Short mmCIF file of C-alpha atoms and ligand atoms in Angstrom, two decimals:
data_model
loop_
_atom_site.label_atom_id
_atom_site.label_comp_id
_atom_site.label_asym_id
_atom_site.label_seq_id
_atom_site.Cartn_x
_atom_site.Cartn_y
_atom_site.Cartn_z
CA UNK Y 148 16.51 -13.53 3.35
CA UNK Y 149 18.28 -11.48 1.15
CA UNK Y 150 16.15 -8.66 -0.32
CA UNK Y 151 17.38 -8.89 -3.79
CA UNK Y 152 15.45 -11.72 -4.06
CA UNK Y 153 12.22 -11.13 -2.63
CA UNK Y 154 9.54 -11.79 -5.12
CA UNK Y 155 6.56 -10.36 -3.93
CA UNK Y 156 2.26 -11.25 -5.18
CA UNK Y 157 -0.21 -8.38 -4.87
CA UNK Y 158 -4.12 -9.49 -5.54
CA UNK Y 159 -6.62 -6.98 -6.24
CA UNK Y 160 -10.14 -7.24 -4.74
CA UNK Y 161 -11.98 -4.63 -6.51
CA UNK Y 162 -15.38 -4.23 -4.81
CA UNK Y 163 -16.59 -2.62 -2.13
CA UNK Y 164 -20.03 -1.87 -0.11
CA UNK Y 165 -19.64 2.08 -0.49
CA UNK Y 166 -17.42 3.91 -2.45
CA UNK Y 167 -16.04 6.64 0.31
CA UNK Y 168 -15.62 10.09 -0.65
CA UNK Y 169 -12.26 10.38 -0.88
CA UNK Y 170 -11.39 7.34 -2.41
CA UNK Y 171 -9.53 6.94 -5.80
CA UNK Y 172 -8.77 3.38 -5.85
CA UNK Y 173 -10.10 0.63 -8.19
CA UNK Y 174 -12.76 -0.14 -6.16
CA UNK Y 175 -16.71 -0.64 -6.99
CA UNK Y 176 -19.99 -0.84 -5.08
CA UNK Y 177 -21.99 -3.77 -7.32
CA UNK Y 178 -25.91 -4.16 -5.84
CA UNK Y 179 -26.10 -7.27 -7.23
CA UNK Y 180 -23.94 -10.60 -5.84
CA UNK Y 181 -20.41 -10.91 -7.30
CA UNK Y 182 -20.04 -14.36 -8.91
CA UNK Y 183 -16.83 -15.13 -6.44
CA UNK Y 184 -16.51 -18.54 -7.91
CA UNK Y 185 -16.07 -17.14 -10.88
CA UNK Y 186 -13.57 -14.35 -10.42
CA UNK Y 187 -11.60 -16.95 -7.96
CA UNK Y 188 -11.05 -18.82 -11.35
CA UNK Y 189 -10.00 -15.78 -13.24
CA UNK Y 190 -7.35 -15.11 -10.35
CA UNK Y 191 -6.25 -19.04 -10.42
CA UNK Y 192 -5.75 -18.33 -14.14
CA UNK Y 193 -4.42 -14.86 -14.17
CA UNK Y 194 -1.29 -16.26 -11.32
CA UNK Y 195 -0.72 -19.89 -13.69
CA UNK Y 196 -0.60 -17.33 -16.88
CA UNK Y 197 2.08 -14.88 -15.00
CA UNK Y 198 4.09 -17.92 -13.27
CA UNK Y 199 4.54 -19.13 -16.77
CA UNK Y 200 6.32 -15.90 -17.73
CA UNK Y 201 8.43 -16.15 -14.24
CA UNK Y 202 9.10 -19.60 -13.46
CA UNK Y 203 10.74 -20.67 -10.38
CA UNK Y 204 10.16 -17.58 -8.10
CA UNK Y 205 9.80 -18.22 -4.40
CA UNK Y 206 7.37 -15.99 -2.82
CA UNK Y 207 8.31 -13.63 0.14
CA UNK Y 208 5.38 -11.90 0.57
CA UNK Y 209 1.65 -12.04 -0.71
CA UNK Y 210 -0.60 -9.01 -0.04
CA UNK Y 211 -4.33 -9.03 -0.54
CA UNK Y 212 -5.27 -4.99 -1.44
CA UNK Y 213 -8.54 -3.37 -2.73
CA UNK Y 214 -11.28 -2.80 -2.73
CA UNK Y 215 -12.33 -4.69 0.40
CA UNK Y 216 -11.18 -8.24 0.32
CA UNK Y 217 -12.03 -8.57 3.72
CA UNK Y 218 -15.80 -9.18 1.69
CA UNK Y 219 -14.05 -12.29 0.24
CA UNK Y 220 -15.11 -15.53 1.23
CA UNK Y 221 -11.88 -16.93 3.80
CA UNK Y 222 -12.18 -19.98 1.03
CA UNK Y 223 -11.76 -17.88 -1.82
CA UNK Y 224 -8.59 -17.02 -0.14
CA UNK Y 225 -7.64 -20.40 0.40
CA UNK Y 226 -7.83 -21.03 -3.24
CA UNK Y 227 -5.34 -17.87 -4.16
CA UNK Y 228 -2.99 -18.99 -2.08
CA UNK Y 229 -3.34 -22.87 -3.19
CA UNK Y 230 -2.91 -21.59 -6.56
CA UNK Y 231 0.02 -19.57 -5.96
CA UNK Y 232 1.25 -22.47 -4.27
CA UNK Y 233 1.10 -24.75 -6.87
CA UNK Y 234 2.99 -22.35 -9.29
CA UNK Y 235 5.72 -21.25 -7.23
CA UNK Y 236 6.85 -22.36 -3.81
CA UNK Y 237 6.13 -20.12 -0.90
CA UNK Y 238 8.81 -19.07 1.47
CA UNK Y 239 8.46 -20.55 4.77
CA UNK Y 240 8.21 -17.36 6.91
CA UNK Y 241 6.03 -15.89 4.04
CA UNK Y 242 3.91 -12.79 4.84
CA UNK Y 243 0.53 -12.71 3.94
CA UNK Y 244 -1.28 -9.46 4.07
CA UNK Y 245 -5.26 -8.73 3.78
CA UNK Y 246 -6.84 -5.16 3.88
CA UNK Y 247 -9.79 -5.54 5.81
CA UNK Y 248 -12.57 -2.76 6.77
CA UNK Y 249 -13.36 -2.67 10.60
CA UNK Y 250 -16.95 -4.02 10.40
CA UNK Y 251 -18.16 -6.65 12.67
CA UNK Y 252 -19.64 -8.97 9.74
CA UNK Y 253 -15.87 -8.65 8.27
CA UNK Y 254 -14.12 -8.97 11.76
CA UNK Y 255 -16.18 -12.71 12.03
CA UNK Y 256 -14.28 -13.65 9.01
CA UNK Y 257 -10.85 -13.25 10.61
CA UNK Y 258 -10.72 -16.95 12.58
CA UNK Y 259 -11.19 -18.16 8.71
CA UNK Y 260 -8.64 -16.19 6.94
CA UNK Y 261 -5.78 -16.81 9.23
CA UNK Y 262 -6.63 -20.69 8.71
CA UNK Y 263 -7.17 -19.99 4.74
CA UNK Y 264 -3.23 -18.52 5.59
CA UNK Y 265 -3.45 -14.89 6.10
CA UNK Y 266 -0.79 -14.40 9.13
CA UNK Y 267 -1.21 -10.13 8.39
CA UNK Y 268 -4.48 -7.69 8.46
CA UNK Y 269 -3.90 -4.08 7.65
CA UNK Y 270 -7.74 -2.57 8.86
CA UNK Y 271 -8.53 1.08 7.28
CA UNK Y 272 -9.65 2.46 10.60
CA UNK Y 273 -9.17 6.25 9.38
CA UNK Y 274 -10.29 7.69 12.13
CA UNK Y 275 -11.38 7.29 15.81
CA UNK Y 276 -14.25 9.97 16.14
CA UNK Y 277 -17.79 9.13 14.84
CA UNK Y 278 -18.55 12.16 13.42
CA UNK Y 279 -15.35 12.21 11.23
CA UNK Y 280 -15.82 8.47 10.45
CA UNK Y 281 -19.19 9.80 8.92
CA UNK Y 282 -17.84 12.82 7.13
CA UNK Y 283 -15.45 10.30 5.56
CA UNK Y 284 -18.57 8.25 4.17
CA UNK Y 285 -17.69 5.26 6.42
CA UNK Y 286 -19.78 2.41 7.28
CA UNK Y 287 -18.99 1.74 10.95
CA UNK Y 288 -18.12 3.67 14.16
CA UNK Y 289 -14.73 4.24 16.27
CA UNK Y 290 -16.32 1.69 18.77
CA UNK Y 291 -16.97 -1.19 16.04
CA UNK Y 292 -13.40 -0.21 14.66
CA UNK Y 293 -11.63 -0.49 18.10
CA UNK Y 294 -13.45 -4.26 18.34
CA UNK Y 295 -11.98 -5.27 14.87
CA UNK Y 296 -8.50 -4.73 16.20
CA UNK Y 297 -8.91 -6.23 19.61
CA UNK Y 298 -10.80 -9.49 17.29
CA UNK Y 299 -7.70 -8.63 14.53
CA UNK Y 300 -5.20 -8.74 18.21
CA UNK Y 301 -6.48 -12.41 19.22
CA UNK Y 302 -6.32 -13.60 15.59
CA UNK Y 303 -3.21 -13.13 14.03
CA UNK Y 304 0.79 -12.78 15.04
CA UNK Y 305 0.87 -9.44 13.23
CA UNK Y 306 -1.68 -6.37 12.59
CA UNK Y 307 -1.69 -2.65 11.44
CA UNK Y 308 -4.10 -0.17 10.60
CA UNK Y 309 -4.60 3.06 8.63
CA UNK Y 310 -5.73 6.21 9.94
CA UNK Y 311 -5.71 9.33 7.76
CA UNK Y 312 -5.42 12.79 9.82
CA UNK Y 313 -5.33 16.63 7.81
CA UNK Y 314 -9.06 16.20 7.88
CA UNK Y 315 -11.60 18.63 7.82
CA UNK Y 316 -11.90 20.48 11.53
CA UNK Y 317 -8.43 18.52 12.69
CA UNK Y 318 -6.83 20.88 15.44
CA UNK Y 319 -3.03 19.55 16.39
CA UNK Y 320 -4.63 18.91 19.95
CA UNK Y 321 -7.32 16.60 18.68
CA UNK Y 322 -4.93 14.61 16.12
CA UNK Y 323 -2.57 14.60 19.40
CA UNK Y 324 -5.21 13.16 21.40
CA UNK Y 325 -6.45 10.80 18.72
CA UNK Y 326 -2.92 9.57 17.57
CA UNK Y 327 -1.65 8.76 21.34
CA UNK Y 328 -5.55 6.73 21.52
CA UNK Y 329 -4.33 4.73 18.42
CA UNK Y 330 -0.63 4.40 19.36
CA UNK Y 331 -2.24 2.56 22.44
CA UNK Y 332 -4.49 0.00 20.46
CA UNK Y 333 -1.75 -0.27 17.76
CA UNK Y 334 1.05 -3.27 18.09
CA UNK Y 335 4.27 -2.96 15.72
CA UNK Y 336 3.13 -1.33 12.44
CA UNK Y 337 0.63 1.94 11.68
CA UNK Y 338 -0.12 3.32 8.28
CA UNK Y 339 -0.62 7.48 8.76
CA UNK Y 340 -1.57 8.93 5.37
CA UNK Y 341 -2.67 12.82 4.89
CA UNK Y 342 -6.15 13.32 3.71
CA UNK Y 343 -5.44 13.94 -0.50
CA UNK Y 344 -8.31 15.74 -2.50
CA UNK Y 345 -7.85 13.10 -5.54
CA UNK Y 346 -9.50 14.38 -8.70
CA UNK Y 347 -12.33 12.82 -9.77
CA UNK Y 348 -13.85 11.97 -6.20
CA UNK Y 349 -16.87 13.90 -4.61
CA UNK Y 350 -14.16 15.28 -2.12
CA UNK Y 351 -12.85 16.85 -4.81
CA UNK Y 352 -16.24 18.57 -6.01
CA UNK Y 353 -16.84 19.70 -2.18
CA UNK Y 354 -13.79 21.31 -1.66
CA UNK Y 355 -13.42 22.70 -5.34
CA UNK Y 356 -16.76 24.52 -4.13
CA UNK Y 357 -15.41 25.47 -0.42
CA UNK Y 358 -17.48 22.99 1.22
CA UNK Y 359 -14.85 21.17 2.48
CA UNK Y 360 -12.59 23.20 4.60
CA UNK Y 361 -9.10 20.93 4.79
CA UNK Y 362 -5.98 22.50 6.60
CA UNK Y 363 -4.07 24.56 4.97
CA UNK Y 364 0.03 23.96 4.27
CA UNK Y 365 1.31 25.12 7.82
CA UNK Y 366 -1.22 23.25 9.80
CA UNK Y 367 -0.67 20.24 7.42
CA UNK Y 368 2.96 20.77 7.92
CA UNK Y 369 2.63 20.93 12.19
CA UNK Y 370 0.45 18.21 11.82
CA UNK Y 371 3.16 16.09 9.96
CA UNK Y 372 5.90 17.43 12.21
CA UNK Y 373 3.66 15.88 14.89
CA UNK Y 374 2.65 13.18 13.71
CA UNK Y 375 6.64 12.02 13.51
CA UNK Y 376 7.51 13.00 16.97
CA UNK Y 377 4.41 11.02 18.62
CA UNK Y 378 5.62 8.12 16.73
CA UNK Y 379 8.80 8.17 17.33
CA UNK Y 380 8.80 8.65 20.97
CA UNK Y 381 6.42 5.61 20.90
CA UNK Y 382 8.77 3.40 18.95
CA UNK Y 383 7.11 3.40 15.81
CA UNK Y 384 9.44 5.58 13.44
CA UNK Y 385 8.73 5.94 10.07
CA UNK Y 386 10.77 4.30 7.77
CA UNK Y 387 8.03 5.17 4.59
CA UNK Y 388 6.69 8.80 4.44
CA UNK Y 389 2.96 7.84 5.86
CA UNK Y 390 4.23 4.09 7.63
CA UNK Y 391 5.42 3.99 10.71
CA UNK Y 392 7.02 0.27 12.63
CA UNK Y 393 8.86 -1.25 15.08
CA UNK Y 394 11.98 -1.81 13.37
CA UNK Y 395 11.85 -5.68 11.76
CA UNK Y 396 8.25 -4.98 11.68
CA UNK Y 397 8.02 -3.47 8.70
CA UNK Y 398 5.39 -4.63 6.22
CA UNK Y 399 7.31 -6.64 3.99
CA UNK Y 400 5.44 -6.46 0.76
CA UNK Y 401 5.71 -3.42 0.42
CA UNK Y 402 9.21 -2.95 1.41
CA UNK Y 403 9.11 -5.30 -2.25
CA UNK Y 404 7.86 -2.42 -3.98
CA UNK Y 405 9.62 0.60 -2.28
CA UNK Y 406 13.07 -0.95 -2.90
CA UNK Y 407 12.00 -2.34 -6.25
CA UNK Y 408 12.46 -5.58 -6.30
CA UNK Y 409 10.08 -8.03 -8.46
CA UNK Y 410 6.60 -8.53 -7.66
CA UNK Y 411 3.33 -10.21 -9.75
CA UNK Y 412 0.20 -8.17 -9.44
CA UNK Y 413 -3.06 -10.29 -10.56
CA UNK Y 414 -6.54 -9.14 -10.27
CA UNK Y 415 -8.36 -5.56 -11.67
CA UNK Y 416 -6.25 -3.15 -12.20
CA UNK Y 417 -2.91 -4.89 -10.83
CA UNK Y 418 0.21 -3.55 -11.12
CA UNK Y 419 3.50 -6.05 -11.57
CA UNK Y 420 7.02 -5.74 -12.07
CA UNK Y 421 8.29 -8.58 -13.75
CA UNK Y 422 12.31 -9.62 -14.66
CA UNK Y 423 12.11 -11.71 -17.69
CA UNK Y 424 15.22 -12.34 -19.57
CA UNK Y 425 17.50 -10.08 -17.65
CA UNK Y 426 14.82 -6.82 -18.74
CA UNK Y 427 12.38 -5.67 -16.23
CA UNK Y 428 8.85 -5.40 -17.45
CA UNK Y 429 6.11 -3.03 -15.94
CA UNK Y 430 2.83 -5.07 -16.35
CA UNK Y 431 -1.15 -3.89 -15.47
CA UNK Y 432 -4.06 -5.17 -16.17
CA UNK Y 433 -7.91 -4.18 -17.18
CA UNK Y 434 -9.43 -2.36 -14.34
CA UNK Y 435 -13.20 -2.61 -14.88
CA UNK Y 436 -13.44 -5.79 -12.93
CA UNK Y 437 -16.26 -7.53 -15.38
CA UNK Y 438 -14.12 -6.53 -18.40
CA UNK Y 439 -11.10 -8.19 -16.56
CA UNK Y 440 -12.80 -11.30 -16.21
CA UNK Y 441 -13.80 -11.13 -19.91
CA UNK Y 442 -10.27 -10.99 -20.70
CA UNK Y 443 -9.16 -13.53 -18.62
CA UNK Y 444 -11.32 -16.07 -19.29
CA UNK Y 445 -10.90 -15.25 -23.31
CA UNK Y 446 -6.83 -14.74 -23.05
CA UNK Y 447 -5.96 -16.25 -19.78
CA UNK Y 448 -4.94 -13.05 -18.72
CA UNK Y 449 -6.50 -9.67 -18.07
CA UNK Y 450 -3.21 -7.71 -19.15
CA UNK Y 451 -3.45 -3.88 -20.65
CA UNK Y 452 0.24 -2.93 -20.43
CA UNK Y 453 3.03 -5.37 -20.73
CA UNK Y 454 6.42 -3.12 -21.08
CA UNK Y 455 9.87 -3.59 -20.99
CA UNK Y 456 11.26 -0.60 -19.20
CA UNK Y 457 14.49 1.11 -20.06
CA UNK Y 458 17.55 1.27 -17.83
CA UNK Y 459 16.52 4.91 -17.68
CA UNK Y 460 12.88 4.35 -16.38
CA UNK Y 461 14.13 1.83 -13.88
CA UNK Y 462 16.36 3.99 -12.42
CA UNK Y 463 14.13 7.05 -12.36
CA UNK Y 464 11.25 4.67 -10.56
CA UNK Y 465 13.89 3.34 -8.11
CA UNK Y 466 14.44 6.57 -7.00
CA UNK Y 467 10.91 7.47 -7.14
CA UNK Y 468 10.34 4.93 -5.16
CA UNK Y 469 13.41 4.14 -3.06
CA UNK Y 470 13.95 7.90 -1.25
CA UNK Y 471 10.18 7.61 0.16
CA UNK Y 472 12.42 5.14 2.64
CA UNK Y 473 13.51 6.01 5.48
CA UNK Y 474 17.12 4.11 4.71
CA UNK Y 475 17.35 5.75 1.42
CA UNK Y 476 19.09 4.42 -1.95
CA UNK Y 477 22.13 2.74 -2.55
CA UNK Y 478 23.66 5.05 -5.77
CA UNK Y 479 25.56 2.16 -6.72
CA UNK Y 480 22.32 0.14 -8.01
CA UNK Y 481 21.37 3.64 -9.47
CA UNK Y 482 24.27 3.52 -11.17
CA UNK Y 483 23.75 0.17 -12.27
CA UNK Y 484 20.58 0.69 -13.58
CA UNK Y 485 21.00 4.10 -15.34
CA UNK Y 486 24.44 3.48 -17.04
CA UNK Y 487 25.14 7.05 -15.26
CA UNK Y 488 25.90 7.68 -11.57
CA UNK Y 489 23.19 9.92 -9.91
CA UNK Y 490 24.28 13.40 -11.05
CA UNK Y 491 26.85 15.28 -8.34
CA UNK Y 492 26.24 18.64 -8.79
CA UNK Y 493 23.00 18.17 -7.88
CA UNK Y 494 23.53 15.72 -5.40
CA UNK Y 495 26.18 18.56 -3.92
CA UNK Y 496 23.52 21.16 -4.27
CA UNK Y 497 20.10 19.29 -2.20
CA UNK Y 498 23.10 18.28 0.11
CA UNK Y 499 23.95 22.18 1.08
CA UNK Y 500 20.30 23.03 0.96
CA UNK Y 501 20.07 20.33 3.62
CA UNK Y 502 16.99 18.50 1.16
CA UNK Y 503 19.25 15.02 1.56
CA UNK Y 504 21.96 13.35 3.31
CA UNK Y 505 24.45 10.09 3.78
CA UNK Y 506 23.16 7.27 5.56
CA UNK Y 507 26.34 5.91 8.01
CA UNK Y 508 25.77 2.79 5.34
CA UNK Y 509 26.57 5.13 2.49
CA UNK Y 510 23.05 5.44 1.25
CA UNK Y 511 21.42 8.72 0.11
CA UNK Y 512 18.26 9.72 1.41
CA UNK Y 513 15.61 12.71 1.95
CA UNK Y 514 16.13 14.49 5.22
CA UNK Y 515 13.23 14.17 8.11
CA UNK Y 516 12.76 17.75 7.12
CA UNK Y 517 12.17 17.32 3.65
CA UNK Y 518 9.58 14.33 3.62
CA UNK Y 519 6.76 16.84 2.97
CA UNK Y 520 8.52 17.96 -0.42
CA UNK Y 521 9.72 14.47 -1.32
CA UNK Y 522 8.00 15.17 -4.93
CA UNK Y 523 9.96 17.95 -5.27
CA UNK Y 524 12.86 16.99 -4.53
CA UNK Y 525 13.13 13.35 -6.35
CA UNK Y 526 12.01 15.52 -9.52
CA UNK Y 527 15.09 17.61 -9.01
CA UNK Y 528 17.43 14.53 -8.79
CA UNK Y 529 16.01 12.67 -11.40
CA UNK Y 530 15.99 15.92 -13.69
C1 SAM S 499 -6.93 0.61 -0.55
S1 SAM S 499 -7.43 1.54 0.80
C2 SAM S 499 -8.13 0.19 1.55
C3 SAM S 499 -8.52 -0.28 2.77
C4 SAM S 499 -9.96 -0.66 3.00
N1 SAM S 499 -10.74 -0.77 1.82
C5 SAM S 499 -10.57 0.39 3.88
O1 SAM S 499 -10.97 1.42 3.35
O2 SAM S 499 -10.63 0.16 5.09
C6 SAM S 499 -5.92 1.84 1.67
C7 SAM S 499 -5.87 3.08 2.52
O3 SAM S 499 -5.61 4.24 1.77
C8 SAM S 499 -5.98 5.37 2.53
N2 SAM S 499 -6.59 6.35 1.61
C9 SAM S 499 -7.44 6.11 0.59
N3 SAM S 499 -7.76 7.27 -0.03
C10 SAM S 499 -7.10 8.27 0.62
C11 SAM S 499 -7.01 9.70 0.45
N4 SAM S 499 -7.69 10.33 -0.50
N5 SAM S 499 -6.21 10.39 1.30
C12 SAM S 499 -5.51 9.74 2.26
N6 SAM S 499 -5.56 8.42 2.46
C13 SAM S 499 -6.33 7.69 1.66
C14 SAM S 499 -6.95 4.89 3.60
O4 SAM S 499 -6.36 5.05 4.86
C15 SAM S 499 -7.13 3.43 3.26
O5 SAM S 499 -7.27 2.64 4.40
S1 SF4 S 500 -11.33 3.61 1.19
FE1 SF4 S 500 -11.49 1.38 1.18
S2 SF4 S 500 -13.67 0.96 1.54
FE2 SF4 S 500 -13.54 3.08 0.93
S3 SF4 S 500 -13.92 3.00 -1.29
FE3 SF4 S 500 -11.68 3.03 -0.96
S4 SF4 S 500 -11.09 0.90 -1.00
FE4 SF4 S 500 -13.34 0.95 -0.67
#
């Protein structure tokens, strides 16, 4: 397929049984049942109100994100993907994605999604040691985890998981040890992310008042440096700063996002990118997830922002976005979408300090060694 059309759906499960520590997403513990009837109608509604906007689209890739939809009933599921079904048509070989926590109540569910259509899980393991998976506020053990990917194995043609490493107490040896353990349990994709201290969480609290020892830059740094090397020799290179896949096994969706192509987000606190009329428009929606059903079932939408983007903000997202690729940027569709080409003096000067390179394909992209400082330097070419 060619990637310049892939047109991708992102649903947003907000809810959760715990909130973890660390944890910034739009996700919320609620003691009392969630009406999922109910919500399953806002989402029917939300997807007819946005296919309305962009008719015609055939969708590449659906991904189910959260919050925990792995909590969602395999029929409410169903009903998504009849919905987005009816609206648009689906690409044959389309990928369908659902985060799932690596619970044995969740893991039962996975026979029911793959009929429902799911053909992807992506399970936040985090971490294989019990007393780290408690630090980290989860809800089940290494042991329970491991069984949710041999149950995720048997169920579906494709699986990944998420581990997060630069935790408190993480020597190199143990993340070596722990990383090789996964690398053995893991198939064609693995999502590696570095422990962040997001505002606003109790992590952040703890470690504002030295509770929570994290390691510092140059252990984070060996750790990274580590990290790559495992997975490379393994034959799981990175080709995103934290994912790491066979190559053609790359999660698709987000490959949607990362090299900005068009995508519909419905649910809480979605994000969408949406080409109407030849302009691109950045869309989101409510994130309280009672308010967003409010909305919907008032407006037929639950949408907050709804902006057309300049040819300036395009471009400066598709680099933002694009160089966290391993296969870089085309300047040409910068070029495109800025009115400008990328700026060569600058280009000339990250070259010398070695901060980016050519592809052979003529692409520009971050070099291994400057992954850590993407921020850095996509703020310096974007400048
Ligand atoms: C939306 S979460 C959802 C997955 C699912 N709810 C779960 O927790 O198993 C996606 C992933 O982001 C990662 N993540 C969340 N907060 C993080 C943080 N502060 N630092 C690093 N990784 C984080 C975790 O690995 C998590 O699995
Ligand atoms: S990490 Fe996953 S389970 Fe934990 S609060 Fe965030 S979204 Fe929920």
């Amino acid at each position: 397929m060619n990637a310049e059309q892939a047109f991708g759906l992102y649903v947003h499960w907000p809810f959760c049984l715990s909130k973890c520590p660390y944890c910034d997403f739009n996700s919320h513990v609620r003691h009392a049942a969630v009406d999922e009837a109910r919500f399953v109608r806002a989402y029917e509604a939300e997807i007819a109100a946005t296919a309305a906007r962009v008719r015609g689209r055939n969708v590449s890739t659906i991904f189910f994100g959260g919050g925990t939809p792995s909590l969602m009933q395999p029929s409410s599921v169903q009903a998504i993907l009849d919905a987005a079904a009816k609206h648009w048509t689906i690409a044959p070989d389309v990928e369908v994605t659902l985060e799932a926590n690596p619970t044995s109540v969740e893991a039962e569910r996975f026979k029911g999604f793959r009929t429902a259509g799911v053909n992807r899980v992506s399970l936040g393991v985090q971490a294989l040691d019990d007393a780290s998976l408690k630090e980290l506020g989860r809800l089940h053990t290494a042991q329970e985890a491991l069984d949710a990917v041999a149950i995720a194995r048997q169920s579906f043609d494709r699986y990944s998981f998420d581990l997060i490493y630069a935790r408190p107490q993480q020597t190199i040896a143990s993340w070596k040890a722990e990383l090789e353990r996964a690398i053995s349990e893991a198939a064609e994709h693995l999502s590696l992310y570095q422990l962040t201290i997001e505002p606003d969480t109790p992590f952040f609290g703890l470690h504002a008042a030295g509770k929570l020892a994290i390691p510092d830059n140059d252990l984070a740094r060996d750790l990274y440096d580590i990290t790559q090397e495992i997975c490379a020799a393994h034959g799981l290179p990175a080709y995103e700063i934290s994912n790491h896949a066979r190559p053609g096994a790359e999660c698709r969706h987000n490959l949607v996002y990362w090299r900005g192509n068009e995508y519909a987000g419905v649910g809480p606190g979605a994000h969408g990118r949406l080409d109407i009329g030849g302009a691109r428009y950045a869309t989101a929606t409510e994130k309280r997830p009672e308010a967003w059903l409010m909305r919907v079932e008032a407006n037929g939408h639950g949408l907050t922002i709804d902006e057309r983007l300049t040819g300036e903000e395009r471009a400066d997202e598709f680099l933002l976005m694009g160089l966290r690729l391993a296969e870089g940027i085309d300047p040409a569709r910068y070029e495109n979408l800025a009115g400008r080409p990328l700026d060569e003096k600058r280009v000339g000067i990250l070259k010398s300090e070695g901060a980016v390179e050519v592809t052979p394909r003529g692409h520009l992209r971050v070099t291994q060694a400057c992954f850590p400082v993407l921020d850095a330097v996509v703020a310096d070419l974007a400048a």
